[in-house]
mmCIF file of C-alpha atoms and ligand atoms in Angstrom:
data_model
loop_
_atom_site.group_PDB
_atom_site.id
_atom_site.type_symbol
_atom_site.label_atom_id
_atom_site.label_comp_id
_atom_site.label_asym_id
_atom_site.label_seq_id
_atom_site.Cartn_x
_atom_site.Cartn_y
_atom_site.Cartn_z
ATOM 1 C CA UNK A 119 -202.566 184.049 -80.835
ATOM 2 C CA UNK A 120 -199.894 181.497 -81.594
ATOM 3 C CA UNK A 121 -198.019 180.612 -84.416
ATOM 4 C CA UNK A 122 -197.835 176.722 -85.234
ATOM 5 C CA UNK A 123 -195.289 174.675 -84.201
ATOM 6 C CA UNK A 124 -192.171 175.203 -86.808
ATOM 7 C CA UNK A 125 -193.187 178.680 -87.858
ATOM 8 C CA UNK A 126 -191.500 181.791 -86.495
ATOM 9 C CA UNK A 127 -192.809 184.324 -84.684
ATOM 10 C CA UNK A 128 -191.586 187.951 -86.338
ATOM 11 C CA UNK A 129 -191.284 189.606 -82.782
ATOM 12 C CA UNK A 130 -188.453 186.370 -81.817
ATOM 13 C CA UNK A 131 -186.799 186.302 -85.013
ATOM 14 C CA UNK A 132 -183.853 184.813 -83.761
ATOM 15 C CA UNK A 133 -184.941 182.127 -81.331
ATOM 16 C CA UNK A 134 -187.467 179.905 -83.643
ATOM 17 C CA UNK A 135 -186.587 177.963 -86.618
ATOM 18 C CA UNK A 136 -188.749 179.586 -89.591
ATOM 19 C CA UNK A 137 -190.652 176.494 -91.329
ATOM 20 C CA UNK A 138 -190.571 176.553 -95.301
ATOM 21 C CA UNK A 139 -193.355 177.145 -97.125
ATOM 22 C CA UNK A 140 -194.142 173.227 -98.043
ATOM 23 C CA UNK A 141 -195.239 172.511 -94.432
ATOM 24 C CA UNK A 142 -198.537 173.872 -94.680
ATOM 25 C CA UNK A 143 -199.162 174.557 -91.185
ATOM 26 C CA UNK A 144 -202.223 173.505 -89.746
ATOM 27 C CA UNK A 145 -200.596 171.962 -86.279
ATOM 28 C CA UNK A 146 -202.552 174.432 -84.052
ATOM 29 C CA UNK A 147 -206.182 173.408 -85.487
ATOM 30 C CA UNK A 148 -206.333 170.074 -82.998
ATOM 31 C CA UNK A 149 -206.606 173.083 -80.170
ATOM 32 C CA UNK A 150 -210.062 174.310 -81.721
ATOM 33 C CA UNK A 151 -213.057 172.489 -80.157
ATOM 34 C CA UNK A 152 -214.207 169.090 -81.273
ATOM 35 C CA UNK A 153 -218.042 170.250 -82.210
ATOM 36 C CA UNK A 154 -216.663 172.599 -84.635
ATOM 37 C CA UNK A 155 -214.248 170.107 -86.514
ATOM 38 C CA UNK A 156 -216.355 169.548 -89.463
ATOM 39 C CA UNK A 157 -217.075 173.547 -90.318
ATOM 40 C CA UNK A 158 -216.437 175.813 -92.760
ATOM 41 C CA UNK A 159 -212.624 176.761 -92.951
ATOM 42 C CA UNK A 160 -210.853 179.659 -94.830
ATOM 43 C CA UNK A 161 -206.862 180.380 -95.305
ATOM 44 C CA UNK A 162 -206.170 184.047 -95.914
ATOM 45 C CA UNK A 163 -202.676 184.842 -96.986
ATOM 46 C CA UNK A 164 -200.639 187.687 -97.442
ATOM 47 C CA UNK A 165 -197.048 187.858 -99.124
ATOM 48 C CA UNK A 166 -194.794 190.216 -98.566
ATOM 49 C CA UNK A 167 -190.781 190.932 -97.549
ATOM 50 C CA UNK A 168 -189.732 189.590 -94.006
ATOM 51 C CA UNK A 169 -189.945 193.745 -92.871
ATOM 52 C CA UNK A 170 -193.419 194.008 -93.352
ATOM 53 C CA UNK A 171 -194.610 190.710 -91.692
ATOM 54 C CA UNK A 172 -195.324 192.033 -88.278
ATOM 55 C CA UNK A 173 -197.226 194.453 -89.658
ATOM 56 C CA UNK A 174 -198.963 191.967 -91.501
ATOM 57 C CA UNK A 175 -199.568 190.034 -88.875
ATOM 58 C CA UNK A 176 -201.150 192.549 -86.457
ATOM 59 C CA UNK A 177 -203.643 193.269 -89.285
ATOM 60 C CA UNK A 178 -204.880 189.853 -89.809
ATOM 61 C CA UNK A 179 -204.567 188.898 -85.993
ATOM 62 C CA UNK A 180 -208.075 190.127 -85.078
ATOM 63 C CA UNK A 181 -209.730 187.865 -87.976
ATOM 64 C CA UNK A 182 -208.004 184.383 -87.818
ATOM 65 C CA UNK A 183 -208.058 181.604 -85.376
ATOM 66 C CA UNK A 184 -204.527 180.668 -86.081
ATOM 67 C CA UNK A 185 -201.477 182.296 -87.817
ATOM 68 C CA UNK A 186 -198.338 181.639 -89.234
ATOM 69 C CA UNK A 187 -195.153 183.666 -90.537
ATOM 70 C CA UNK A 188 -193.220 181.413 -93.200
ATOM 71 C CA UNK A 189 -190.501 181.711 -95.535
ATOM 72 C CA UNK A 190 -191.954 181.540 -99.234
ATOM 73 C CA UNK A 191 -189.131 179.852 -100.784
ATOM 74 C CA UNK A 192 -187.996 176.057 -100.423
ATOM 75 C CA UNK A 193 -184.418 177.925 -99.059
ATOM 76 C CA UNK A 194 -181.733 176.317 -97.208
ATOM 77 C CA UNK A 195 -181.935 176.232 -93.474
ATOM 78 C CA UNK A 196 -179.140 179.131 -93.471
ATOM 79 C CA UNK A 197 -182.245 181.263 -93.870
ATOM 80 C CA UNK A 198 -183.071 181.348 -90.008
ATOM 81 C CA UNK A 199 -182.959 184.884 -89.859
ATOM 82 C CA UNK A 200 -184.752 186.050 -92.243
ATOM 83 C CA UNK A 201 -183.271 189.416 -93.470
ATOM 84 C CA UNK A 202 -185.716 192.865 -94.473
ATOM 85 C CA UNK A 203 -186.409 191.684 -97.786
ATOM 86 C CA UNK A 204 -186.703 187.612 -97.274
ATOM 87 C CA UNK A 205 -190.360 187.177 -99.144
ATOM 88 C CA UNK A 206 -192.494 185.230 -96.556
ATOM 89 C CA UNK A 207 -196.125 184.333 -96.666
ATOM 90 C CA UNK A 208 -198.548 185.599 -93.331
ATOM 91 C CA UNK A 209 -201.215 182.949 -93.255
ATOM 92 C CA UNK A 210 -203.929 182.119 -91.328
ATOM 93 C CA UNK A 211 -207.019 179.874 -90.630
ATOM 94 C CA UNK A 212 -210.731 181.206 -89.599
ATOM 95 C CA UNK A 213 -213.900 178.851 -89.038
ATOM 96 C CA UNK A 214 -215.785 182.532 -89.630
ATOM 97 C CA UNK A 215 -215.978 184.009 -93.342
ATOM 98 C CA UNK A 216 -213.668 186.958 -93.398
ATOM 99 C CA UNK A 217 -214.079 189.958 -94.213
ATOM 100 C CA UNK A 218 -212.438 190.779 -97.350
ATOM 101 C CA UNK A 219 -212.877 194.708 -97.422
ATOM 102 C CA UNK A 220 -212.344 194.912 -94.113
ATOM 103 C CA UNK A 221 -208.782 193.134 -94.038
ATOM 104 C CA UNK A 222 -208.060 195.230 -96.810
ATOM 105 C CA UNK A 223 -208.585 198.531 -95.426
ATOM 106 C CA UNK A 224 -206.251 197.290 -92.882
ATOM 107 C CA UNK A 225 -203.472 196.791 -94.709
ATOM 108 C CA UNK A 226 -203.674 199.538 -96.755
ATOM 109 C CA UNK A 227 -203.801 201.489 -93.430
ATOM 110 C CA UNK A 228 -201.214 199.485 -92.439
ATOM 111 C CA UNK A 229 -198.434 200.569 -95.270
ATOM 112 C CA UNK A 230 -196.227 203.447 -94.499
ATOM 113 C CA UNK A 231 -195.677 203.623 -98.444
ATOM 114 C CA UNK A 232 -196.486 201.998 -101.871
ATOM 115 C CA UNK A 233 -199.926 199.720 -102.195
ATOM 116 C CA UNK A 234 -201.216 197.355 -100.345
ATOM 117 C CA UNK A 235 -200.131 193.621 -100.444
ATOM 118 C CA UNK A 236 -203.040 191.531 -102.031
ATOM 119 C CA UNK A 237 -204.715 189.510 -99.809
ATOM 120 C CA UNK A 238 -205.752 186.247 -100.980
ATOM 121 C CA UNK A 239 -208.793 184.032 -99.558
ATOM 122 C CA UNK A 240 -209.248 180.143 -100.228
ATOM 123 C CA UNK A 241 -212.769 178.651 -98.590
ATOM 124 C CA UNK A 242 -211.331 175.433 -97.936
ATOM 125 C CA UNK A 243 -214.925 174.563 -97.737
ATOM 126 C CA UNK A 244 -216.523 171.753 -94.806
ATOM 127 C CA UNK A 245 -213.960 169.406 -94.720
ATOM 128 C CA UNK A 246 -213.265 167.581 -91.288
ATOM 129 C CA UNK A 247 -209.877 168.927 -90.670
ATOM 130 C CA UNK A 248 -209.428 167.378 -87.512
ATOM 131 C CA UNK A 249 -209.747 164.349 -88.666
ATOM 132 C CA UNK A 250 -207.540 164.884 -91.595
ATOM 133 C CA UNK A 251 -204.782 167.108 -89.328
ATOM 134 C CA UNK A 252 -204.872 164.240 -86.783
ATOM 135 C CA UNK A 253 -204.285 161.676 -89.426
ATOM 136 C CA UNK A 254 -200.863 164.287 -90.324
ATOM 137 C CA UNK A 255 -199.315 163.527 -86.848
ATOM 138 C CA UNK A 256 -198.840 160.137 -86.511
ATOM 139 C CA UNK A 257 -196.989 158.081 -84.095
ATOM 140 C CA UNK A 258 -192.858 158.937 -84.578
ATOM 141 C CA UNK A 259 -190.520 156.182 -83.388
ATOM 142 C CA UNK A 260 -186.862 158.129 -82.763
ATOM 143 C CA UNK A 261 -184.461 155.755 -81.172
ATOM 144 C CA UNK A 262 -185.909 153.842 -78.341
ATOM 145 C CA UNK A 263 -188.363 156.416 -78.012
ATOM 146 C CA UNK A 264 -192.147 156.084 -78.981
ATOM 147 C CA UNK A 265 -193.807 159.536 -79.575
ATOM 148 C CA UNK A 266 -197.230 159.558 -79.707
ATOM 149 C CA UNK A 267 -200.154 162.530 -79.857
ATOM 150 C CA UNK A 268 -203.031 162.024 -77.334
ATOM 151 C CA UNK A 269 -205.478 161.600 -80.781
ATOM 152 C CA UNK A 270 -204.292 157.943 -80.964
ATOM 153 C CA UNK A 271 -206.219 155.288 -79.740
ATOM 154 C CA UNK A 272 -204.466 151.943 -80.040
ATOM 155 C CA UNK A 273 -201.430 151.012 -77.355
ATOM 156 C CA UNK A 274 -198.013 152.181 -77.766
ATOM 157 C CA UNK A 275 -195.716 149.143 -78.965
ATOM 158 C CA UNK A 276 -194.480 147.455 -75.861
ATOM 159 C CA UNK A 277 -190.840 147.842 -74.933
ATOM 160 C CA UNK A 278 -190.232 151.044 -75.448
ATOM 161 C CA UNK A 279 -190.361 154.087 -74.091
ATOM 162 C CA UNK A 280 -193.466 156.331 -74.392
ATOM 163 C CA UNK A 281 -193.879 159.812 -74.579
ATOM 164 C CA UNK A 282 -196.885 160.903 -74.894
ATOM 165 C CA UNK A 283 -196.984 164.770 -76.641
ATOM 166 C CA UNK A 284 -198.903 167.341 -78.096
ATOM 167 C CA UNK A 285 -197.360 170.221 -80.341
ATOM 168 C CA UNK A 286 -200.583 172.615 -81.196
ATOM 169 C CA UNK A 287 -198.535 175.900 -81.781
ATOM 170 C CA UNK A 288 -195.523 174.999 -79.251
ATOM 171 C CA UNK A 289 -192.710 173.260 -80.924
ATOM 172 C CA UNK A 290 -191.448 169.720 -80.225
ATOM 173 C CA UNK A 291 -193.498 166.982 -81.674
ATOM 174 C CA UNK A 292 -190.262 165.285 -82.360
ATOM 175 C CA UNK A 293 -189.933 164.999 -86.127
ATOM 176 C CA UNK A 294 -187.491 168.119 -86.056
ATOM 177 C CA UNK A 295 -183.773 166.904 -86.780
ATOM 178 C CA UNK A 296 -182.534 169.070 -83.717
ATOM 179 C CA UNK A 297 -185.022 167.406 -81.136
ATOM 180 C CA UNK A 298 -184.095 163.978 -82.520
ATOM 181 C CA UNK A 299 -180.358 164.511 -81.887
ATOM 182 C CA UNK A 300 -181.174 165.948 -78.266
ATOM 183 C CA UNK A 301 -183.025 162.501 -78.178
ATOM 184 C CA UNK A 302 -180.553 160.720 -79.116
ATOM 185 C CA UNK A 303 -177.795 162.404 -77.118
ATOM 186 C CA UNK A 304 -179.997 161.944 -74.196
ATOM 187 C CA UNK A 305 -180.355 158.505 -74.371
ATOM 188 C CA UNK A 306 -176.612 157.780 -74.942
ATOM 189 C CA UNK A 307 -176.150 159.797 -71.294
ATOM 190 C CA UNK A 308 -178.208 157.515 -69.894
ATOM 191 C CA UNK A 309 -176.268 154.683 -70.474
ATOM 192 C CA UNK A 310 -173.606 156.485 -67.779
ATOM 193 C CA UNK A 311 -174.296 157.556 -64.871
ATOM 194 C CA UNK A 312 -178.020 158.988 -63.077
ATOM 195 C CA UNK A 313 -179.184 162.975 -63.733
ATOM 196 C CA UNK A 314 -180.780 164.205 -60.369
ATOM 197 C CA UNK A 315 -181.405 167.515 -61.571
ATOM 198 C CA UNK A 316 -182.267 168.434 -65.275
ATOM 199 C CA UNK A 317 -182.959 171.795 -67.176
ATOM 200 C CA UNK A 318 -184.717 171.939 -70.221
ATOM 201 C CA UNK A 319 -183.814 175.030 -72.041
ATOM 202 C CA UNK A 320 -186.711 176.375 -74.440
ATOM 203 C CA UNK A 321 -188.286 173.019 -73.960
ATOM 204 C CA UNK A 322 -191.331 174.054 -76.560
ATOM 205 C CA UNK A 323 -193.685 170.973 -75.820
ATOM 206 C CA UNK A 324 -191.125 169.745 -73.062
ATOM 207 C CA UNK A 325 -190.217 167.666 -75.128
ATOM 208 C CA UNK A 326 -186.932 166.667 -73.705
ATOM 209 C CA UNK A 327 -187.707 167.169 -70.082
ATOM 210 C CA UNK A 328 -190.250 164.305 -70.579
ATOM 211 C CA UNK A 329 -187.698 162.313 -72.211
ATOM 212 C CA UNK A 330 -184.934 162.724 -69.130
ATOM 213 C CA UNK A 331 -188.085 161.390 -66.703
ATOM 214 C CA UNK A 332 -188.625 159.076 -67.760
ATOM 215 C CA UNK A 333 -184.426 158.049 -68.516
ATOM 216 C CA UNK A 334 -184.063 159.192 -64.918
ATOM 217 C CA UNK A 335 -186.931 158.276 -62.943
ATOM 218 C CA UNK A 336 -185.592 159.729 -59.625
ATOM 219 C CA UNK A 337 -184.628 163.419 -61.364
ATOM 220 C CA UNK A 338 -186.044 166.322 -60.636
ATOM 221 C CA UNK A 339 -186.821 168.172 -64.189
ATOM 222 C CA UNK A 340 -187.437 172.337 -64.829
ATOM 223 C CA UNK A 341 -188.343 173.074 -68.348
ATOM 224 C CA UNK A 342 -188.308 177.083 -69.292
ATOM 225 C CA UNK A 343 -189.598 178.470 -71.746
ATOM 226 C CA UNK A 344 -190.162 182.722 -73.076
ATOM 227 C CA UNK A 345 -193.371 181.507 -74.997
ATOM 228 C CA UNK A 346 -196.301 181.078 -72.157
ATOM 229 C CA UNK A 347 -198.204 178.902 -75.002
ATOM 230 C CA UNK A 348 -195.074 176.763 -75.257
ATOM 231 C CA UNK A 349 -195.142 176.712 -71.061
ATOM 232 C CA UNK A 350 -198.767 175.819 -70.854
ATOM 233 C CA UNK A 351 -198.470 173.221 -73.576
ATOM 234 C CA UNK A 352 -195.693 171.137 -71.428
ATOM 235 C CA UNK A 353 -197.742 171.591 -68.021
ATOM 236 C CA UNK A 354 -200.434 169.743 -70.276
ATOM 237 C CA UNK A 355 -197.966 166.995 -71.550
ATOM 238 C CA UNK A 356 -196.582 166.654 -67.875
ATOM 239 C CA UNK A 357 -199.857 165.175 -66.724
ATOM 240 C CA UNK A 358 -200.535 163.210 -70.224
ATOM 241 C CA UNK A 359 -197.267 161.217 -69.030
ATOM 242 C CA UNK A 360 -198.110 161.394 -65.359
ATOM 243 C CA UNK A 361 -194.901 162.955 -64.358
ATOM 244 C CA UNK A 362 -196.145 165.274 -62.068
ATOM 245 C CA UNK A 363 -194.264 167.323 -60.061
ATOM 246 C CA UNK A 364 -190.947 166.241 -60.507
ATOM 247 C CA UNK A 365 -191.205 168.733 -63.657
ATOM 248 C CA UNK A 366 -191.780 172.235 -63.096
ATOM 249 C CA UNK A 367 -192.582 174.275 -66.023
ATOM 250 C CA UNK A 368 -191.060 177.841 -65.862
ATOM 251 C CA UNK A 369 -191.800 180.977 -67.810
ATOM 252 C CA UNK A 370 -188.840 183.193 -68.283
ATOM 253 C CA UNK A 371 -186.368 184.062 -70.856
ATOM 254 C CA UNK A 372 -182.806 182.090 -69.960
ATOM 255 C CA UNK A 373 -181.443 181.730 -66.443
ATOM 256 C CA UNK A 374 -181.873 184.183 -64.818
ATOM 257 C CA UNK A 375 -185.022 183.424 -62.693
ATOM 258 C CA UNK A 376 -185.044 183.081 -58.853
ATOM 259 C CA UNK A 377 -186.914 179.196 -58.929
ATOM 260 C CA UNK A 378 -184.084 178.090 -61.673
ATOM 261 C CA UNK A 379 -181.011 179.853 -59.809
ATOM 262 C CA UNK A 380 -182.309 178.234 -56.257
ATOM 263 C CA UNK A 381 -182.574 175.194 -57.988
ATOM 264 C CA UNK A 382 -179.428 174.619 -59.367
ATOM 265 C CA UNK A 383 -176.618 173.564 -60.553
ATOM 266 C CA UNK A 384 -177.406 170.886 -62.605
ATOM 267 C CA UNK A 385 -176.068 168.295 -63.473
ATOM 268 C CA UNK A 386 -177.545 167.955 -67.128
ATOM 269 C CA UNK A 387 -178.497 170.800 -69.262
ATOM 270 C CA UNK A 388 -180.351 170.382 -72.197
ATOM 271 C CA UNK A 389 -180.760 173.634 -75.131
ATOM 272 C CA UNK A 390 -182.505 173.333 -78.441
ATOM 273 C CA UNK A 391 -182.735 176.796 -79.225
ATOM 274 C CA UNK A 392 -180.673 178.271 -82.131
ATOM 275 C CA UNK A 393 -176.953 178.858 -82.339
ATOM 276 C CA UNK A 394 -177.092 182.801 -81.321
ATOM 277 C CA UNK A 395 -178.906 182.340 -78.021
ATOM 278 C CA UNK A 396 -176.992 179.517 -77.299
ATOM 279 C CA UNK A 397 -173.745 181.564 -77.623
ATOM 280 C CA UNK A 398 -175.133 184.225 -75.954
ATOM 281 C CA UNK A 399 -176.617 182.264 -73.066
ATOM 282 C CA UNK A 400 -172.927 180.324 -72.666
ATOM 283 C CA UNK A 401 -171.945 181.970 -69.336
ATOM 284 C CA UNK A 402 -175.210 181.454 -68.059
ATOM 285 C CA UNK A 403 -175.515 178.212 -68.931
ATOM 286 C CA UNK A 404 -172.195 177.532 -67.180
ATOM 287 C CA UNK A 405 -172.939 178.963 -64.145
ATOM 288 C CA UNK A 406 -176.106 177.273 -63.482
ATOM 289 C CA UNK A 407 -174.076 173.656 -64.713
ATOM 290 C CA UNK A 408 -172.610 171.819 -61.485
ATOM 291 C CA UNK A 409 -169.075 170.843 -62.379
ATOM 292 C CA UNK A 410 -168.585 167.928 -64.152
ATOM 293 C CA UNK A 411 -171.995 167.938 -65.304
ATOM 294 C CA UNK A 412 -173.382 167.787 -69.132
ATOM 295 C CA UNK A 413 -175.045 170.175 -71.495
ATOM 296 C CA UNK A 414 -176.579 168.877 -74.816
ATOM 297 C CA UNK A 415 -176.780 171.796 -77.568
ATOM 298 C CA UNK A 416 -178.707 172.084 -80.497
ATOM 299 C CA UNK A 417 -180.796 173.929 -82.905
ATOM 300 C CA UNK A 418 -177.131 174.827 -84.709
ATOM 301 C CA UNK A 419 -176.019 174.299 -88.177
ATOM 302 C CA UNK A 420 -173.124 172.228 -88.760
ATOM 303 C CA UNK A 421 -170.851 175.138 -90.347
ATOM 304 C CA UNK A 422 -172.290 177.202 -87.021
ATOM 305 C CA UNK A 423 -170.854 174.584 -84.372
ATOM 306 C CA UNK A 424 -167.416 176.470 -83.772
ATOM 307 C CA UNK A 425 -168.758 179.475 -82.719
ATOM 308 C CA UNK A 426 -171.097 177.606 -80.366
ATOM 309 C CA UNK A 427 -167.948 175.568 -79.235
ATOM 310 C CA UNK A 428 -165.299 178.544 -78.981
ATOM 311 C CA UNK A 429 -168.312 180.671 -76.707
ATOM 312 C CA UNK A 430 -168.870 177.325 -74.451
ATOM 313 C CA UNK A 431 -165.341 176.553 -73.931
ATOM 314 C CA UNK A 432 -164.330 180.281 -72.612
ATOM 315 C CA UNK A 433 -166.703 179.599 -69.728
ATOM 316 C CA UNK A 434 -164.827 175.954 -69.275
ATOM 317 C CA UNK A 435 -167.434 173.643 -71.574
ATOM 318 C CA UNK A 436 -165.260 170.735 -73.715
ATOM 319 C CA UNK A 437 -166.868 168.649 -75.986
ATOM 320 C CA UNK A 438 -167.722 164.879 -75.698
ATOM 321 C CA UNK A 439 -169.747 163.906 -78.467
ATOM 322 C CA UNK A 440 -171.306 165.258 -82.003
ATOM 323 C CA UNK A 441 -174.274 164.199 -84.354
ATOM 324 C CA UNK A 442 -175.288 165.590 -87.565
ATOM 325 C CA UNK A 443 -178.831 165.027 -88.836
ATOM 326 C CA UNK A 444 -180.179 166.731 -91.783
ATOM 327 C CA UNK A 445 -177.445 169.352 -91.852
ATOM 328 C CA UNK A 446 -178.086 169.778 -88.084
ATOM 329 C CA UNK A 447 -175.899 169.407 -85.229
ATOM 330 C CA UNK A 448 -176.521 168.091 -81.531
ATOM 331 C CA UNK A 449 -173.238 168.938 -79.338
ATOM 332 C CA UNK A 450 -172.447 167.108 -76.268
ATOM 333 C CA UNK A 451 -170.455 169.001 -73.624
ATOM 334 C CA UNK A 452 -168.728 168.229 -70.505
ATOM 335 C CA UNK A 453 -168.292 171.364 -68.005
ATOM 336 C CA UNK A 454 -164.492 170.774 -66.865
ATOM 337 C CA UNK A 455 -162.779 170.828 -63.133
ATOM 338 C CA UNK A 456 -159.619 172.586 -63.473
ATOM 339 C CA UNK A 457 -157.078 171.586 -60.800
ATOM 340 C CA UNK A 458 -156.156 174.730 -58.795
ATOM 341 C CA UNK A 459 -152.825 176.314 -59.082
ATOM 342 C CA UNK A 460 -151.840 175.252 -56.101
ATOM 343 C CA UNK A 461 -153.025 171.589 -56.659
ATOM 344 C CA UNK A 462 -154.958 170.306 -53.959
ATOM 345 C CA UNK A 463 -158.885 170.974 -54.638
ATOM 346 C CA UNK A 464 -161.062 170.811 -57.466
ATOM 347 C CA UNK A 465 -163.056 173.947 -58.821
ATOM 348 C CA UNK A 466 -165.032 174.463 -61.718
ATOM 349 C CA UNK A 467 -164.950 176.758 -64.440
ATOM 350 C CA UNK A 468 -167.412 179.740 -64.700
ATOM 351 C CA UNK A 469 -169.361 178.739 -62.599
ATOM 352 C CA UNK A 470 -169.961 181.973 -60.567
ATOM 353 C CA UNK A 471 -173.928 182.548 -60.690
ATOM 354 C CA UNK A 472 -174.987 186.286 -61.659
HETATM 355 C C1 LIG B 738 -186.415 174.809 -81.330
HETATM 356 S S1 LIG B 738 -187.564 174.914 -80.024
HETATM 357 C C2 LIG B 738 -187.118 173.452 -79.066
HETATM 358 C C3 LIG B 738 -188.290 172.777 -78.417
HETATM 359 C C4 LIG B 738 -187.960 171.435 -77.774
HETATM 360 N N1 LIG B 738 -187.023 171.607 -76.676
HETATM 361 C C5 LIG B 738 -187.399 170.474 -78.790
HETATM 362 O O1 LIG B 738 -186.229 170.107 -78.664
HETATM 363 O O2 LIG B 738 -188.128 170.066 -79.702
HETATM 364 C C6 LIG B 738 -186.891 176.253 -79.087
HETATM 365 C C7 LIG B 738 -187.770 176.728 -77.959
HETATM 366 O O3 LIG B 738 -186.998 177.652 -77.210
HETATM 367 C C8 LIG B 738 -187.807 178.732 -76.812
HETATM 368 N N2 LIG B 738 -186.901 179.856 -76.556
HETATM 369 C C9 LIG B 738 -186.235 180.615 -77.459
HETATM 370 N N3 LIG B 738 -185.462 181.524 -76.846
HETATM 371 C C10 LIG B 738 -185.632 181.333 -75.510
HETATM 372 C C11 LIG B 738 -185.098 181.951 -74.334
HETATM 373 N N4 LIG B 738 -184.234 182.967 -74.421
HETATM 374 N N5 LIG B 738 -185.485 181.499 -73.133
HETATM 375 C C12 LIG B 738 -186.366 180.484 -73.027
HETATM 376 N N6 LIG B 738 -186.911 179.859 -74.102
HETATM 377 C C13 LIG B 738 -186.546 180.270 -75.321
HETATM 378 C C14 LIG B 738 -188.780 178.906 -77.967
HETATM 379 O O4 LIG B 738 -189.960 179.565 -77.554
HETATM 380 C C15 LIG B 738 -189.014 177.454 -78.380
HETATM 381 O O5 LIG B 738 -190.130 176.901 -77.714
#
């Protein structure tokens, strides 16, 4: 089961933003079928600290359609990691009436100590969600891009350029601050010179691999992603924009697979992920980034950007450009040629591959 897009999945606490409680999140209902739009619908709930969620979770798994791990309080977005005792809400969404004594036996069985968490369940009665959730994701305009759900009917705006995307439970829909400055930073590269070969680091709804197509319409494009929901979501997106196989979607976790190291080095990298994978990930990221080529960063908090900066330039990363939006920063980075010692050739900087 997936979590909607924005909401963080317990068992990757530290590579999805968690979404605050006011985004109720019903992004993953326009993936239940059509027929069954108008049904019955009930939320059950469970509150408890951050430790407990998984548990949580695997207990209501079996009796919801959709689920979602969210911080309770309207916190600042230093609260990406949520620590043991963070209080965060399990939710979920059924078309079926659940089964109150049921769920309840399971989370008492659940508990290694002290009672039960109370359950809560609201019969959000027949209401055609779809409808109303599709009517929630409306066309975005970010820069010259047009963003636009497959639900809508009327043309895009003429002049600009169309992406056509669908979040469900993968993230990406384009709202986010972090995908906006990628956006952004993206289309400001295109301005210079032409990508041939892009990677799209965690590219959730791919996102930003659709976005370099169609800046580069000659570039080849591989968007990876550890989440196979995330992975199936931008092989659907590649054929709602008709980009076909220019764009391979890959499921792995970083670099490190045989189709990405064959394919490289790149000459643009693009990482929305969150600023400890992205320091982590540095040295791989410079080794699969041709020299001279460009890696936009994001999913960092401002006061977070030196550490991100300090780990990218030890592998030979400088930076070009910055944006803030909403407290959230987008890095631009050039991977450097260092003249040799002895003067004559060029070589770049970490740029061994594993
Ligand atoms: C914040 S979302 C960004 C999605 C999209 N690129 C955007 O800009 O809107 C981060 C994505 O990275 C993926 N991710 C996290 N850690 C990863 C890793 N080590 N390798 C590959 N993907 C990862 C997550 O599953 C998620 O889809």
């Amino acid at each position: 089961m997936s979590s909607p897009s924005m909401a963080a999945s317990l068992t990757l606490p530290s590579t999805k933003p968690v979404a605050k409680r006011s985004s109720i999140a019903l992004s993953a209902i326009p993936e239940m079928s059509e027929s069954a739009s108008s049904a019955g619908l009930w939320r059950v709930a469970v509150e408890v600290p951050a430790a407990l969620a998984a548990a949580v979770e695997a207990v209501l798994g079996p009796h919801v359609e959709t689920m979602a791990v969210m911080e309770i309080s309207g916190g600042t977005a230093t609260a990406l990691a949520p620590s043991a005792t963070t209080p965060m809400v399990v939710e979920g969404f059924t078309q079926r009436q659940p089964d109150r004594l049921v769920i309840e036996a399971g989370l008492a069985g659940a508990m290694t100590s002290g009672a039960p968490p109370v359950l809560r369940i609201e019969d959000h009665g027949e209401r055609d969600w779809l409808a109303e959730n599709r009517a929630s994701f409306p066309a975005i305009d970010v820069g010259r891009f047009h963003i636009r759900g497959s639900h809508l009917g009327a043309p895009p705006p003429p002049g600009r350029t169309v992406l056509r995307v669908d979040a469900a439970a993968a993230f990406g829909s384009g709202s986010h601050a972090t995908t906006a400055g990628c956006l952004a930073m993206l289309a400001r590269l295109a301005l210079g010179r032409r990508r041939r070969r892009v990677l799209d680091m965690g590219t959730g709804t791919g996102i930003l691999a659709l976005a370099a197509a169609r800046l580069w319409p000659a570039a080849r494009l591989w968007a990876v992603d550890n989440d196979a929901d995330a992975v199936a979501m931008t092989a659907r997106n590649r054929r709602r924009n008709a980009v076909g196989r220019r764009l391979t979607p890959v499921h792995w976790a970083g670099y490190r697979h045989p189709v990405l190291v064959g394919a490289g080095p790149f000459d643009l990298i693009v990482a929305n992920i969150l600023a400890r994978p992205l320091i982590d990930m540095a040295p791989d990221l410079a080794a699969h980034l041709a020299p001279g080529g460009r890696a936009v960063l994001s999913g960092l908090l401002v006061h977070q950007e030196r550490g991100v900066l300090l780990a990218h330039r030890r592998v030979g990363l400088v930076p070009v450009a910055r944006r803030h939006v909403d407290g959230w920063s987008t890095l631009l980075l050039a991977h450097v040629k260092k003249r040799r010692p002895e003067g004559r050739r060029w070589k770049s900087v970490g740029n061994n591959l594993p």
